[in-house]
Coordinates of C-alpha atoms in Angstrom, one line a residue:
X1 CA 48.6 85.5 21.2
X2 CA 46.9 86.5 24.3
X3 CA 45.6 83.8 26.0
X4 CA 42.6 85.4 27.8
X5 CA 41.5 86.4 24.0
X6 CA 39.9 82.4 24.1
X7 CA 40.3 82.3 20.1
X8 CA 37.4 79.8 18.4
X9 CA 39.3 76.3 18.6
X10 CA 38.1 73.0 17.0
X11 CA 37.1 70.4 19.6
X12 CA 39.3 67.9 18.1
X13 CA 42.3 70.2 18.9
X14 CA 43.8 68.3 21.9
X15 CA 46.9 70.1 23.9
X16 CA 50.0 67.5 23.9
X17 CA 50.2 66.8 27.9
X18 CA 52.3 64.0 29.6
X19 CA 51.1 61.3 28.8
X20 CA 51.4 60.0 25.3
X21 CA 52.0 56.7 26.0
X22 CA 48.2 56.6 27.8
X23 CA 47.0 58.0 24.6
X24 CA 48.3 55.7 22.2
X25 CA 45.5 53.5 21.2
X26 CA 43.2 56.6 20.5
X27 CA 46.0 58.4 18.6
X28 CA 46.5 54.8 16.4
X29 CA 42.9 55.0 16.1
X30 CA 43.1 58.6 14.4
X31 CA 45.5 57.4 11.9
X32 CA 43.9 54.6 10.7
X33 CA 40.8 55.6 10.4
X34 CA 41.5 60.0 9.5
X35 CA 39.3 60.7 11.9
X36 CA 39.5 63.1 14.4
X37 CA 40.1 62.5 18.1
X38 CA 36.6 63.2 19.6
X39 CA 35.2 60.4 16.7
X40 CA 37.4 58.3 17.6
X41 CA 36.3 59.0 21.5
X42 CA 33.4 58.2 21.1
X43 CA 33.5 55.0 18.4
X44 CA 35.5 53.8 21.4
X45 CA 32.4 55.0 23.9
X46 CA 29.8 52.1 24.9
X47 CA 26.2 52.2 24.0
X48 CA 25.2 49.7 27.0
X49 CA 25.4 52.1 30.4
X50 CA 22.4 54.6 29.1
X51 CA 19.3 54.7 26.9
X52 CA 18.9 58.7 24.6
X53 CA 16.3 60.1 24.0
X54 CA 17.1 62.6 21.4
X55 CA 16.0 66.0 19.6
X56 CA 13.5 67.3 22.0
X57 CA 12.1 70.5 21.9
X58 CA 12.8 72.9 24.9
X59 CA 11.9 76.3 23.0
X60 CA 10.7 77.0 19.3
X61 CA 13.8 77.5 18.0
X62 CA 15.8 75.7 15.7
X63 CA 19.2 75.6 18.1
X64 CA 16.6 74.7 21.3
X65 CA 17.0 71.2 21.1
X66 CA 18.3 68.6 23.7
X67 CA 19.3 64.9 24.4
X68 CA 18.9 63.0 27.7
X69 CA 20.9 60.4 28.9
X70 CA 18.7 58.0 31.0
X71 CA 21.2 55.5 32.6
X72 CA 20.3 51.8 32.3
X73 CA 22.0 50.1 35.9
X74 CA 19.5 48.3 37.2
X75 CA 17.5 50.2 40.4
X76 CA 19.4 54.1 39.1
X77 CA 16.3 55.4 38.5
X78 CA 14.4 53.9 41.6
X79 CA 16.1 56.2 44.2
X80 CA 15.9 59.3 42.5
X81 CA 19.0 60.3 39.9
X82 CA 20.9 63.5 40.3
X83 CA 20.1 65.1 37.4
X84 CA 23.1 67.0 35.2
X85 CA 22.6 69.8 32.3
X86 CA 25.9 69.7 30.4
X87 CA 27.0 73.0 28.5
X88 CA 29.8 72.4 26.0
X89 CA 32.3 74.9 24.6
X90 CA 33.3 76.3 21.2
X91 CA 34.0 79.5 21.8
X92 CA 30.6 80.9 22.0
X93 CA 31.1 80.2 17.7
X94 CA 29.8 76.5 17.5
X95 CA 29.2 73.1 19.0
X96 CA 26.8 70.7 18.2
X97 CA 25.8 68.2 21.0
X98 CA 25.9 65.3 19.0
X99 CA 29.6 65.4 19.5
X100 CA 29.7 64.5 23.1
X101 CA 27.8 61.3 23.5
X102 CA 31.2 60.4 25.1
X103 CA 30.0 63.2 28.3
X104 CA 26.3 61.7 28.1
X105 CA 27.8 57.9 28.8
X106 CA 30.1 59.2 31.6
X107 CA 27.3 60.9 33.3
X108 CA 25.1 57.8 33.0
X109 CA 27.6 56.1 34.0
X110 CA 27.7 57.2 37.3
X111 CA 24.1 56.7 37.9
X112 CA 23.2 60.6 36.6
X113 CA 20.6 61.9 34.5
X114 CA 22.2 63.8 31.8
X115 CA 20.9 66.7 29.7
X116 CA 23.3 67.9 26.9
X117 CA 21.5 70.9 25.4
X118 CA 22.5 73.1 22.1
X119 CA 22.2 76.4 22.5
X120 CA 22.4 79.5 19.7
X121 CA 25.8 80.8 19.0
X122 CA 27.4 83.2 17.2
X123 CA 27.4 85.0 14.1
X124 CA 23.4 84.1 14.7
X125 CA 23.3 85.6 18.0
X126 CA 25.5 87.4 20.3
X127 CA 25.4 87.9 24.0
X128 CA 23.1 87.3 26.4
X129 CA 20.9 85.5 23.9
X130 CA 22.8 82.2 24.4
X131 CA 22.5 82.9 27.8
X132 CA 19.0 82.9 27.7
X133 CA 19.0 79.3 26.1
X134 CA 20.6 77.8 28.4
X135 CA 18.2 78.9 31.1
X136 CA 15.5 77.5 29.0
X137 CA 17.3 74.5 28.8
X138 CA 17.6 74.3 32.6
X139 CA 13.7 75.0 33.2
X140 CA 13.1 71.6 31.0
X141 CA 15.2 69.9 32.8
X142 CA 13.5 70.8 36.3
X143 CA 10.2 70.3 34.8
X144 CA 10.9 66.9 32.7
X145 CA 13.9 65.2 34.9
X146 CA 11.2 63.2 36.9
X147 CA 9.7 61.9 33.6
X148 CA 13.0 60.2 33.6
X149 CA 13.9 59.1 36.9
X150 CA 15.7 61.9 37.8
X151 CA 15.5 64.0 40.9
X152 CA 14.8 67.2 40.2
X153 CA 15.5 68.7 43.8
X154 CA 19.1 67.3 42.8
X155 CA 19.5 69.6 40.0
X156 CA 23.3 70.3 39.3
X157 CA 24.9 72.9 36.2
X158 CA 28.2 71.5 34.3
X159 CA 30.0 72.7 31.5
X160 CA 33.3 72.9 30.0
X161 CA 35.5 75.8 28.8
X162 CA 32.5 78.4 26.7
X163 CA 30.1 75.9 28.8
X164 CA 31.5 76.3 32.2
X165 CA 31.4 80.2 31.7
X166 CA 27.7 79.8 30.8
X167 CA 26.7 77.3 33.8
X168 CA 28.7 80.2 36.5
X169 CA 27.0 82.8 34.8
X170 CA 23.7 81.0 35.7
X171 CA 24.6 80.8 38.7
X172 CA 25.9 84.4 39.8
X173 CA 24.0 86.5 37.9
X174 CA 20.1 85.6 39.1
X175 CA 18.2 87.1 36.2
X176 CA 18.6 84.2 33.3
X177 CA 17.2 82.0 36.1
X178 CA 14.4 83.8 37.3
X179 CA 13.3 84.9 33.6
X180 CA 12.3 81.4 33.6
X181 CA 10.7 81.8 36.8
X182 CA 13.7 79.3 38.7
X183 CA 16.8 80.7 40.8
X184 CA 19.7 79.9 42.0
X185 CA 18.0 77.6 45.1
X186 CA 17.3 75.5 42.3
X187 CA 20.3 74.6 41.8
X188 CA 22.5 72.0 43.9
X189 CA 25.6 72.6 42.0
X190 CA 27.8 73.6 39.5
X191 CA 30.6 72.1 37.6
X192 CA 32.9 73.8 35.8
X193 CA 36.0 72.7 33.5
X194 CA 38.4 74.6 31.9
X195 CA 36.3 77.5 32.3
X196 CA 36.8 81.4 31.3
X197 CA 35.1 83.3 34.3
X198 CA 37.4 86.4 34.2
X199 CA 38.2 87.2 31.0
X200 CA 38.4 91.1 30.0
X201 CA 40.2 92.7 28.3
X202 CA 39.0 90.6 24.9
X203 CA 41.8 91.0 22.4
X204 CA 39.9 88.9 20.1
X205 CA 38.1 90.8 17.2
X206 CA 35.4 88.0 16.4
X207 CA 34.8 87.8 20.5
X208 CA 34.0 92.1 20.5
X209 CA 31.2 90.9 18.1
X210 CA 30.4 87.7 20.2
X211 CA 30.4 90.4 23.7
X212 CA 29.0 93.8 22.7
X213 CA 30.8 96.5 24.6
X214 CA 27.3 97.5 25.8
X215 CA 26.8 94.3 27.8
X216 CA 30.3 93.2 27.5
X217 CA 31.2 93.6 31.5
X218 CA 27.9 91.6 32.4
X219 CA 29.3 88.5 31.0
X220 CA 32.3 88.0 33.6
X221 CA 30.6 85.3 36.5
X222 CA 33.3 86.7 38.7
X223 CA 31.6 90.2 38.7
X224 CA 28.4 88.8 39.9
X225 CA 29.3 87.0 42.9
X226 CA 27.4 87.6 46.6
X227 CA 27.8 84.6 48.4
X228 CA 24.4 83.4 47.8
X229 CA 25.6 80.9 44.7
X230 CA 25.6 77.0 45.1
X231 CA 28.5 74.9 45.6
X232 CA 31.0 74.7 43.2
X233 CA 33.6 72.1 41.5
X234 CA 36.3 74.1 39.7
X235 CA 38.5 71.7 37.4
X236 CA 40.8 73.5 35.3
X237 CA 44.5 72.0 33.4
X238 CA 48.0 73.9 34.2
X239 CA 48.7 73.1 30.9
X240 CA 45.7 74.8 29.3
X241 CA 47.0 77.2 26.7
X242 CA 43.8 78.3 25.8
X243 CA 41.8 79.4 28.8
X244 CA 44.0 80.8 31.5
X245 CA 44.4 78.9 34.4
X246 CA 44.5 81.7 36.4
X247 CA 40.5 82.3 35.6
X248 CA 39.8 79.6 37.4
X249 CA 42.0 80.7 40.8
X250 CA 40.7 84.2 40.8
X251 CA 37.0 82.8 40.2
X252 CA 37.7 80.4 43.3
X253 CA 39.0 83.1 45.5
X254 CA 36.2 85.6 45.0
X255 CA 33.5 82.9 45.4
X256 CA 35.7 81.7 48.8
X257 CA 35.9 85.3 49.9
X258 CA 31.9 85.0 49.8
X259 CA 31.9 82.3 51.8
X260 CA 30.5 80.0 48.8
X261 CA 32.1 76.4 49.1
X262 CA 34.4 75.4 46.5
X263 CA 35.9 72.4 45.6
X264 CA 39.4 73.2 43.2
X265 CA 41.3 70.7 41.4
X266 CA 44.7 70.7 39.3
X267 CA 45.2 69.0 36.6
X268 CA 48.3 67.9 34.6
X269 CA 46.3 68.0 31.9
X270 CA 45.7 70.7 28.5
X271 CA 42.0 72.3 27.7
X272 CA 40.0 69.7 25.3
X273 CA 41.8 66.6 27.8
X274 CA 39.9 68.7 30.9
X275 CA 36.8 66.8 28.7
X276 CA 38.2 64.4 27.1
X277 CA 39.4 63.1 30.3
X278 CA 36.0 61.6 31.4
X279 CA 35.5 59.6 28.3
X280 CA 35.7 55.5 28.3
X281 CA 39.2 55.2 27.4
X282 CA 40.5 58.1 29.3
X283 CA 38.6 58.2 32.8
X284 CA 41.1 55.1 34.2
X285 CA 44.1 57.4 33.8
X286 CA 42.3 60.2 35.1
X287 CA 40.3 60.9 38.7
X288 CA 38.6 63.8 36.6
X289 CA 35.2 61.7 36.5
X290 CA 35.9 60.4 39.5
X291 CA 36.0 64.0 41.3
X292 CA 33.0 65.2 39.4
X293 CA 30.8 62.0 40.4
X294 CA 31.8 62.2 44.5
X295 CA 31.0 66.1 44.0
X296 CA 27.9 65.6 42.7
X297 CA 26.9 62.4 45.2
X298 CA 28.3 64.6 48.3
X299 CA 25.4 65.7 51.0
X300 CA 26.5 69.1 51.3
X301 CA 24.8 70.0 48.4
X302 CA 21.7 68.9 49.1
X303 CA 21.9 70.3 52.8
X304 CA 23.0 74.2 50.8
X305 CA 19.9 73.6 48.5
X306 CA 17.6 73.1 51.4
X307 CA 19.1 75.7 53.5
X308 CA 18.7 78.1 50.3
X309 CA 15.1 77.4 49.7
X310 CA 13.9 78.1 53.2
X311 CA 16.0 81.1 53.6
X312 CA 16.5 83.2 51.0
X313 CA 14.1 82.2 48.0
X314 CA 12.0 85.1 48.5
X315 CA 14.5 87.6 49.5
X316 CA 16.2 88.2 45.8
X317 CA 17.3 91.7 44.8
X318 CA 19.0 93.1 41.1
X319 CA 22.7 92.1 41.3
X320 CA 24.8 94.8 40.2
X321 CA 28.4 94.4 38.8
X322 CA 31.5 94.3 41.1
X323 CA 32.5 97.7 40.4

């Protein structure tokens, strides 16, 4: 099987990578309980680093519903939190955010605001729509962060394999954004794991239905690139046998080539682990967390942001397709 065709894969379908013996006590903890990995994840996840709020509205729908993260260390909220909108994956087929309370605690764990929306997904919609969801989830989150604590002139995009194709997508191709009268200038970063950004031809019947060949070569972020995206964390596991690795190192390139500043990381690690890596009983093995948390803290975003708003916030034209 092609790689690139990104077939629909559980979330509990963890890669075997190096280090068994590090996952031992979560593997014990799937046999004796049945459960599958990402329960286990996050039974073993604490419920003392954040406060949710849960199942709010950000559109009418019945899929346009979000949880927020509000972390509880004392003085987070006084100085202004970064604020993070987490997309996850599931093949454009499924997902359900409930699932990763484990990526809400990491997030609040490092003194963020998190905001992990669900979205529509296919066979109930099919591209762009899902697209269009997520920009509505962004516009609560720049409208509402400061109900929270958050910051939101610190405004940053994450999401992991489906996800991180969806938060680069945001980010290169201007029109989700400014349908919901934001752009990219809003943004101070993006974080992507494990993410397909380059990923025609689709060999994967179920995926032509997800893409329609109409709109099909408007859902590659690497198409849309001009050099005026945010700054970008790239994470992505040589031993992912699900996305190709090489999405992420052709994305990179094109968005260098642009002059847009990109941070890449290798990983020894498989496609669900890019996630998993972050959670309590994983993120001491791993500087996954680690690298997300210093990108997201570092001043040159902030600086881009500023730059971006007095320079080019007005000046937005159509993007057209790399031909």
């Amino acid at each position: 099987m092609d790689r690139r065709s990104l077939p629909k894969t559980s979330p509990c379908a963890m890669p075997k990578i190096h280090f068994s013996n590090i996952l031992s006590a979560v593997s014990a903890g799937v046999t004796l309980c049945a459960c599958s990995p990402i329960n286990v994840i996050n039974a073993l996840t604490p419920g003392t680093t954040y406060r949710s709020v849960t199942d709010v509205a950000y559109g009418d729908l019945g899929r346009q519903r979000l949880d927020v993260y509000v972390p509880t260390r004392a003085g987070v909220a006084d100085a202004g939190m970064p604020v993070v909108v987490f997309f996850y994956g599931g093949s454009w087929q499924g997902g359900d955010r409930a699932e990763y309370r484990f990526v809400g605690e990491a997030l609040a764990s490092q003194g963020f605001l998190a905001i992990l929306p669900d979205y529509r997904t296919f066979p109930e919609v099919t591209f762009p729509a899902f697209m269009e969801d997520a920009a509505g989830a962004v516009r609560w989150g720049a409208d509402h962060a400061g109900d929270f604590g958050g910051d939101p002139g610190r405004l940053f995009l994450m999401g992991h394999s489906a996800g991180a194709q969806i938060v680069t997508l945001l980010a290169t191709d201007e029109r989700y954004l400014l349908g919901v009268s934001l752009s990219t200038c809003a943004v101070s970063g993006v974080v992507g794991l494990a993410g397909p950004y380059d990923f025609l031809p689709l060999q994967s019947a179920t995926l032509r239905w997800v893409f329609p060949v109409l709109v099909r070569e408007a859902s590659q972020p690497i198409r849309f690139v001009t050099g005026r995206e945010p700054p970008m964390f790239l994470g992505v596991g040589d031993t992912d046998l699900i996305v190709e690795p090489g999405n992420t190192d052709r994305f990179a390139q094109r968005l260098q080539e642009t002059g847009v500043r990109v941070d890449i990381r290798h990983y020894d690690l498989g496609h669900a682990l890019m996630l998993g890596a972050i959670s309590t009983p994983l993120r001491r093995f791993f500087p996954v967390l680690s690298d997300i948390a210093n990108f997201v803290d570092g001043e040159p975003q902030r600086a881009t942001r500023v730059a971006c708003a007095q320079g080019t916030a007005g000046e937005i034209s159509p993007i057209q397709p790399m031909p």
